[in-house]
Amino acid sequence: MLSRLTRLQAVAVCALPVAALIATAVLAPLPFSVAQPGMTANVLGENQGTPVITIAGAPVRPTGGQLRMTTIEATGPDARVSLGDVVGNWFRTDRAVMPRDSVYPGGGDVKEIERHNTEQMEQSQDAAAQAALRYLNLGADKVKVTLRLADVGGPSAGLLFSLGIIDKLDGNGSGGDLTGGKNIAGTGTISADGTVGAVGGVALKTQAARRDGATVFLVPKDECADAKSELPAGLRLVPVTTLKGAVSDLVKLEKGTKVPGC
């Protein structure tokens, strides 16, 4: 014989599986990474006690000011990111919830991703040296450039590496510093022909740059909108598309002449 449930009992019975589903959704890992502003490094100086840029085969000039490459820090590829993590960080200006595939393209385990990021960094360093030496009309057979930056992977420091090499070898081309004595930060990939490419996490990188004292930020032109979305007060955006254009803009900034903005 079946007994009839009261309304309250029926609601309680139905609520149990719903609550279980909600709890599962909140606690289950999701395919996202949570990112925040990372470290920056002055490529004209040292990183962990080692010069970032070492040049042999050509005279190197002393430099002033700073050229800061910027990074983001993201939860690891094997980290559990739950719905609670996503909701909790979604509306924070100092955090970004990003698809894990966009942070770690190609997937793989932690070692595979670290190896991939290291390879990208090495390729970026080679391209940065080629682009800088080509800009200065110097042959790679006579000038040897060594770039060292610990605990950083990926290609997004390419532009700043190239600018650092140019500053150490030629400055602004007229005996002064390419930085004009300023704290300049930025991001962007570089190809051997000097083309600047887009990167990810620009809005977080601007925050890292301003936190570490930068007043100017070089950004790939196609990412101006992202850079402006959470732009810290006191940081000026300068859009760039080529290494030659970036050098030209820095020289104009030093002279106080007008440069484009985002």
Tab-separated table of C-alpha atoms in Angstrom:
chain	number	residue	atom	x	y	z
A	1	MET	CA	0.000	0.000	0.000
A	2	LEU	CA	1.436	3.375	-0.987
A	3	SER	CA	1.268	6.316	1.341
A	4	ARG	CA	0.889	9.862	0.080
A	5	LEU	CA	3.750	12.309	0.813
A	6	THR	CA	2.952	15.666	2.291
A	7	ARG	CA	3.910	18.751	0.260
A	8	LEU	CA	6.816	19.446	2.613
A	9	GLN	CA	8.085	15.892	2.320
A	10	ALA	CA	7.858	15.998	-1.469
A	11	VAL	CA	9.853	19.244	-1.620
A	12	ALA	CA	12.491	17.746	0.663
A	13	VAL	CA	12.790	14.606	-1.447
A	14	CYS	CA	13.160	16.625	-4.671
A	15	ALA	CA	15.572	19.088	-3.100
A	16	LEU	CA	18.104	16.438	-2.153
A	17	PRO	CA	19.205	15.502	-5.693
A	18	VAL	CA	19.106	19.160	-6.773
A	19	ALA	CA	21.383	20.100	-3.882
A	20	ALA	CA	23.675	17.242	-4.781
A	21	LEU	CA	23.863	18.432	-8.385
A	22	ILE	CA	24.629	21.987	-7.282
A	23	ALA	CA	27.335	20.785	-4.909
A	24	THR	CA	28.850	18.671	-7.685
A	25	ALA	CA	28.829	21.622	-10.092
A	26	VAL	CA	30.451	23.913	-7.520
A	27	LEU	CA	33.192	21.447	-6.623
A	28	ALA	CA	33.812	19.803	-10.015
A	29	PRO	CA	36.971	20.905	-11.897
A	30	LEU	CA	36.320	23.133	-14.918
A	31	PRO	CA	38.493	23.736	-18.035
A	32	PHE	CA	39.608	27.204	-16.942
A	33	SER	CA	42.689	28.869	-15.510
A	34	VAL	CA	42.704	31.855	-13.176
A	35	ALA	CA	45.404	34.413	-13.992
A	36	GLN	CA	46.789	37.450	-12.184
A	37	PRO	CA	49.558	40.030	-12.780
A	38	GLY	CA	52.945	38.319	-12.684
A	39	MET	CA	56.567	39.336	-12.283
A	40	THR	CA	58.323	41.883	-14.458
A	41	ALA	CA	62.009	42.036	-15.296
A	42	ASN	CA	64.212	44.857	-16.546
A	43	VAL	CA	65.940	43.335	-19.585
A	44	LEU	CA	68.661	46.000	-19.342
A	45	GLY	CA	69.648	44.710	-15.918
A	46	GLU	CA	69.951	41.416	-14.093
A	47	ASN	CA	67.513	38.660	-13.274
A	48	GLN	CA	68.347	36.477	-10.272
A	49	GLY	CA	71.912	37.812	-10.293
A	50	THR	CA	72.581	37.166	-13.999
A	51	PRO	CA	72.561	39.802	-16.786
A	52	VAL	CA	69.501	39.300	-18.982
A	53	ILE	CA	71.349	40.455	-22.108
A	54	THR	CA	75.024	39.677	-22.763
A	55	ILE	CA	76.654	40.824	-25.987
A	56	ALA	CA	80.057	39.868	-27.392
A	57	GLY	CA	81.751	41.007	-30.606
A	58	ALA	CA	80.629	44.652	-30.461
A	59	PRO	CA	81.027	47.601	-28.053
A	60	VAL	CA	78.276	47.774	-25.437
A	61	ARG	CA	77.181	51.104	-23.984
A	62	PRO	CA	76.002	51.754	-20.406
A	63	THR	CA	72.253	52.220	-20.222
A	64	GLY	CA	69.876	54.203	-18.029
A	65	GLY	CA	66.182	53.778	-17.447
A	66	GLN	CA	64.421	50.434	-17.637
A	67	LEU	CA	62.839	48.184	-20.248
A	68	ARG	CA	60.515	45.829	-18.373
A	69	MET	CA	59.090	42.676	-19.874
A	70	THR	CA	55.838	41.648	-18.199
A	71	THR	CA	54.174	38.355	-17.359
A	72	ILE	CA	51.016	36.851	-15.948
A	73	GLU	CA	50.788	34.068	-13.380
A	74	ALA	CA	48.128	31.414	-13.973
A	75	THR	CA	46.919	28.351	-12.140
A	76	GLY	CA	48.741	25.280	-13.400
A	77	PRO	CA	47.426	22.939	-16.095
A	78	ASP	CA	46.697	20.310	-13.460
A	79	ALA	CA	45.077	22.704	-10.952
A	80	ARG	CA	41.436	22.128	-9.987
A	81	VAL	CA	39.408	25.239	-10.865
A	82	SER	CA	35.834	24.946	-9.614
A	83	LEU	CA	32.682	26.917	-10.347
A	84	GLY	CA	33.246	28.722	-7.060
A	85	ASP	CA	36.725	29.780	-8.227
A	86	VAL	CA	35.326	31.021	-11.541
A	87	VAL	CA	32.497	33.009	-9.952
A	88	GLY	CA	34.749	34.362	-7.211
A	89	ASN	CA	37.307	35.720	-9.658
A	90	TRP	CA	35.094	36.692	-12.591
A	91	PHE	CA	34.393	40.245	-11.461
A	92	ARG	CA	37.816	41.031	-9.993
A	93	THR	CA	39.881	43.541	-11.952
A	94	ASP	CA	43.148	41.962	-10.801
A	95	ARG	CA	42.167	38.471	-11.946
A	96	ALA	CA	41.121	36.937	-15.255
A	97	VAL	CA	39.294	33.671	-15.862
A	98	MET	CA	40.664	32.250	-19.110
A	99	PRO	CA	40.019	29.014	-21.027
A	100	ARG	CA	42.776	26.614	-20.059
A	101	ASP	CA	43.514	25.903	-23.734
A	102	SER	CA	44.307	29.589	-24.307
A	103	VAL	CA	46.824	29.570	-21.450
A	104	TYR	CA	48.247	26.131	-22.232
A	105	PRO	CA	47.651	25.534	-25.959
A	106	GLY	CA	48.123	21.975	-27.074
A	107	GLY	CA	47.427	20.540	-23.634
A	108	GLY	CA	49.679	17.778	-22.328
A	109	ASP	CA	51.000	17.161	-18.846
A	110	VAL	CA	52.982	19.654	-16.795
A	111	LYS	CA	56.389	18.550	-18.099
A	112	GLU	CA	55.230	18.681	-21.719
A	113	ILE	CA	53.825	22.181	-21.230
A	114	GLU	CA	57.004	23.382	-19.517
A	115	ARG	CA	59.064	21.962	-22.377
A	116	HIS	CA	56.802	23.675	-24.928
A	117	ASN	CA	57.047	27.029	-23.113
A	118	THR	CA	60.831	26.731	-22.889
A	119	GLU	CA	61.051	26.016	-26.614
A	120	GLN	CA	58.871	29.039	-27.359
A	121	MET	CA	61.075	31.243	-25.199
A	122	GLU	CA	64.234	30.025	-26.931
A	123	GLN	CA	62.715	30.627	-30.368
A	124	SER	CA	61.584	34.071	-29.240
A	125	GLN	CA	65.087	34.915	-28.033
A	126	ASP	CA	66.618	33.849	-31.338
A	127	ALA	CA	64.088	35.935	-33.282
A	128	ALA	CA	64.645	38.917	-30.972
A	129	ALA	CA	68.390	38.848	-31.533
A	130	GLN	CA	67.970	38.482	-35.301
A	131	ALA	CA	65.459	41.350	-35.459
A	132	ALA	CA	67.659	43.691	-33.396
A	133	LEU	CA	70.843	42.954	-35.330
A	134	ARG	CA	68.995	43.307	-38.629
A	135	TYR	CA	67.630	46.674	-37.497
A	136	LEU	CA	71.190	47.802	-36.669
A	137	ASN	CA	72.640	46.298	-39.863
A	138	LEU	CA	74.969	44.078	-37.850
A	139	GLY	CA	75.889	40.543	-38.804
A	140	ALA	CA	75.059	37.677	-36.461
A	141	ASP	CA	78.350	36.045	-37.478
A	142	LYS	CA	80.343	38.797	-35.688
A	143	VAL	CA	77.999	39.768	-32.860
A	144	LYS	CA	76.879	37.127	-30.354
A	145	VAL	CA	73.839	37.843	-28.187
A	146	THR	CA	72.978	35.698	-25.173
A	147	LEU	CA	69.631	36.118	-23.417
A	148	ARG	CA	68.887	34.651	-19.993
A	149	LEU	CA	65.635	34.983	-18.085
A	150	ALA	CA	64.933	32.399	-15.413
A	151	ASP	CA	61.514	30.899	-14.679
A	152	VAL	CA	59.779	32.515	-17.646
A	153	GLY	CA	58.387	30.696	-20.676
A	154	GLY	CA	56.606	31.621	-23.880
A	155	PRO	CA	57.315	34.157	-26.628
A	156	SER	CA	55.787	37.373	-25.277
A	157	ALA	CA	59.068	39.033	-24.200
A	158	GLY	CA	60.407	39.150	-27.762
A	159	LEU	CA	59.795	42.850	-28.390
A	160	LEU	CA	61.430	43.917	-25.109
A	161	PHE	CA	64.446	41.664	-25.760
A	162	SER	CA	64.979	43.317	-29.155
A	163	LEU	CA	64.659	46.811	-27.712
A	164	GLY	CA	67.109	45.927	-24.942
A	165	ILE	CA	69.707	44.715	-27.452
A	166	ILE	CA	69.302	47.881	-29.518
A	167	ASP	CA	69.631	50.092	-26.429
A	168	LYS	CA	72.820	48.335	-25.309
A	169	LEU	CA	74.402	48.598	-28.763
A	170	ASP	CA	73.092	51.875	-30.146
A	171	GLY	CA	70.841	53.624	-27.637
A	172	ASN	CA	68.642	56.185	-29.329
A	173	GLY	CA	71.080	56.453	-32.230
A	174	SER	CA	72.345	59.859	-31.054
A	175	GLY	CA	74.309	58.946	-27.946
A	176	GLY	CA	71.395	58.819	-25.485
A	177	ASP	CA	69.340	56.078	-23.922
A	178	LEU	CA	66.491	54.548	-25.891
A	179	THR	CA	64.405	54.736	-22.715
A	180	GLY	CA	65.084	58.426	-22.189
A	181	GLY	CA	65.715	57.464	-18.559
A	182	LYS	CA	62.118	56.321	-18.124
A	183	ASN	CA	60.708	53.063	-16.816
A	184	ILE	CA	59.247	51.579	-20.008
A	185	ALA	CA	57.313	48.300	-19.957
A	186	GLY	CA	55.586	46.298	-22.639
A	187	THR	CA	54.789	43.006	-24.247
A	188	GLY	CA	54.627	41.467	-27.703
A	189	THR	CA	56.101	38.683	-29.726
A	190	ILE	CA	58.737	39.473	-32.357
A	191	SER	CA	59.633	37.842	-35.647
A	192	ALA	CA	63.039	37.991	-37.276
A	193	ASP	CA	61.802	40.656	-39.706
A	194	GLY	CA	60.724	42.886	-36.796
A	195	THR	CA	56.972	42.305	-36.884
A	196	VAL	CA	55.319	42.619	-33.466
A	197	GLY	CA	52.643	40.050	-32.661
A	198	ALA	CA	49.787	39.842	-30.169
A	199	VAL	CA	49.962	38.071	-26.811
A	200	GLY	CA	47.505	37.179	-24.053
A	201	GLY	CA	46.688	38.709	-20.684
A	202	VAL	CA	47.511	42.292	-21.659
A	203	ALA	CA	45.157	43.885	-19.123
A	204	LEU	CA	46.907	42.004	-16.309
A	205	LYS	CA	50.339	42.861	-17.675
A	206	THR	CA	49.570	46.590	-17.583
A	207	GLN	CA	48.796	46.208	-13.875
A	208	ALA	CA	52.085	44.388	-13.284
A	209	ALA	CA	53.923	47.131	-15.176
A	210	ARG	CA	52.409	49.982	-13.180
A	211	ARG	CA	52.926	48.121	-9.898
A	212	ASP	CA	56.650	47.976	-10.717
A	213	GLY	CA	56.946	51.647	-11.587
A	214	ALA	CA	56.439	51.817	-15.369
A	215	THR	CA	54.886	54.953	-16.845
A	216	VAL	CA	54.770	53.825	-20.500
A	217	PHE	CA	53.525	50.515	-21.863
A	218	LEU	CA	54.232	49.284	-25.398
A	219	VAL	CA	51.320	47.124	-26.557
A	220	PRO	CA	50.651	45.276	-29.827
A	221	LYS	CA	48.249	47.559	-31.683
A	222	ASP	CA	45.588	44.868	-32.136
A	223	GLU	CA	45.328	44.546	-28.352
A	224	CYS	CA	44.715	48.210	-27.535
A	225	ALA	CA	41.130	47.553	-26.455
A	226	ASP	CA	42.209	44.819	-24.025
A	227	ALA	CA	44.986	47.008	-22.634
A	228	LYS	CA	42.570	49.881	-22.023
A	229	SER	CA	39.979	47.730	-20.263
A	230	GLU	CA	41.684	47.815	-16.839
A	231	LEU	CA	44.365	50.449	-17.460
A	232	PRO	CA	45.980	51.641	-14.212
A	233	ALA	CA	46.199	55.373	-13.594
A	234	GLY	CA	49.545	56.855	-14.573
A	235	LEU	CA	50.339	54.349	-17.333
A	236	ARG	CA	50.462	55.548	-20.945
A	237	LEU	CA	49.750	53.109	-23.762
A	238	VAL	CA	51.765	53.239	-26.985
A	239	PRO	CA	50.556	50.867	-29.725
A	240	VAL	CA	53.211	49.237	-31.899
A	241	THR	CA	53.246	46.959	-34.930
A	242	THR	CA	56.963	46.755	-35.770
A	243	LEU	CA	60.308	46.962	-34.003
A	244	LYS	CA	61.263	49.966	-36.135
A	245	GLY	CA	58.073	51.740	-35.122
A	246	ALA	CA	58.636	50.954	-31.437
A	247	VAL	CA	62.163	52.427	-31.561
A	248	SER	CA	60.850	55.504	-33.363
A	249	ASP	CA	58.112	56.021	-30.771
A	250	LEU	CA	60.569	55.740	-27.880
A	251	VAL	CA	62.841	58.339	-29.483
A	252	LYS	CA	59.838	60.651	-29.939
A	253	LEU	CA	58.848	60.170	-26.293
A	254	GLU	CA	62.352	61.131	-25.227
A	255	LYS	CA	62.176	64.283	-27.335
A	256	GLY	CA	58.699	65.132	-26.085
A	257	THR	CA	57.118	64.939	-29.514
A	258	LYS	CA	53.713	63.391	-30.143
A	259	VAL	CA	53.289	59.636	-30.405
A	260	PRO	CA	50.082	57.700	-31.150
A	261	GLY	CA	48.004	56.268	-28.329
A	262	CYS	CA	45.365	53.594	-27.999
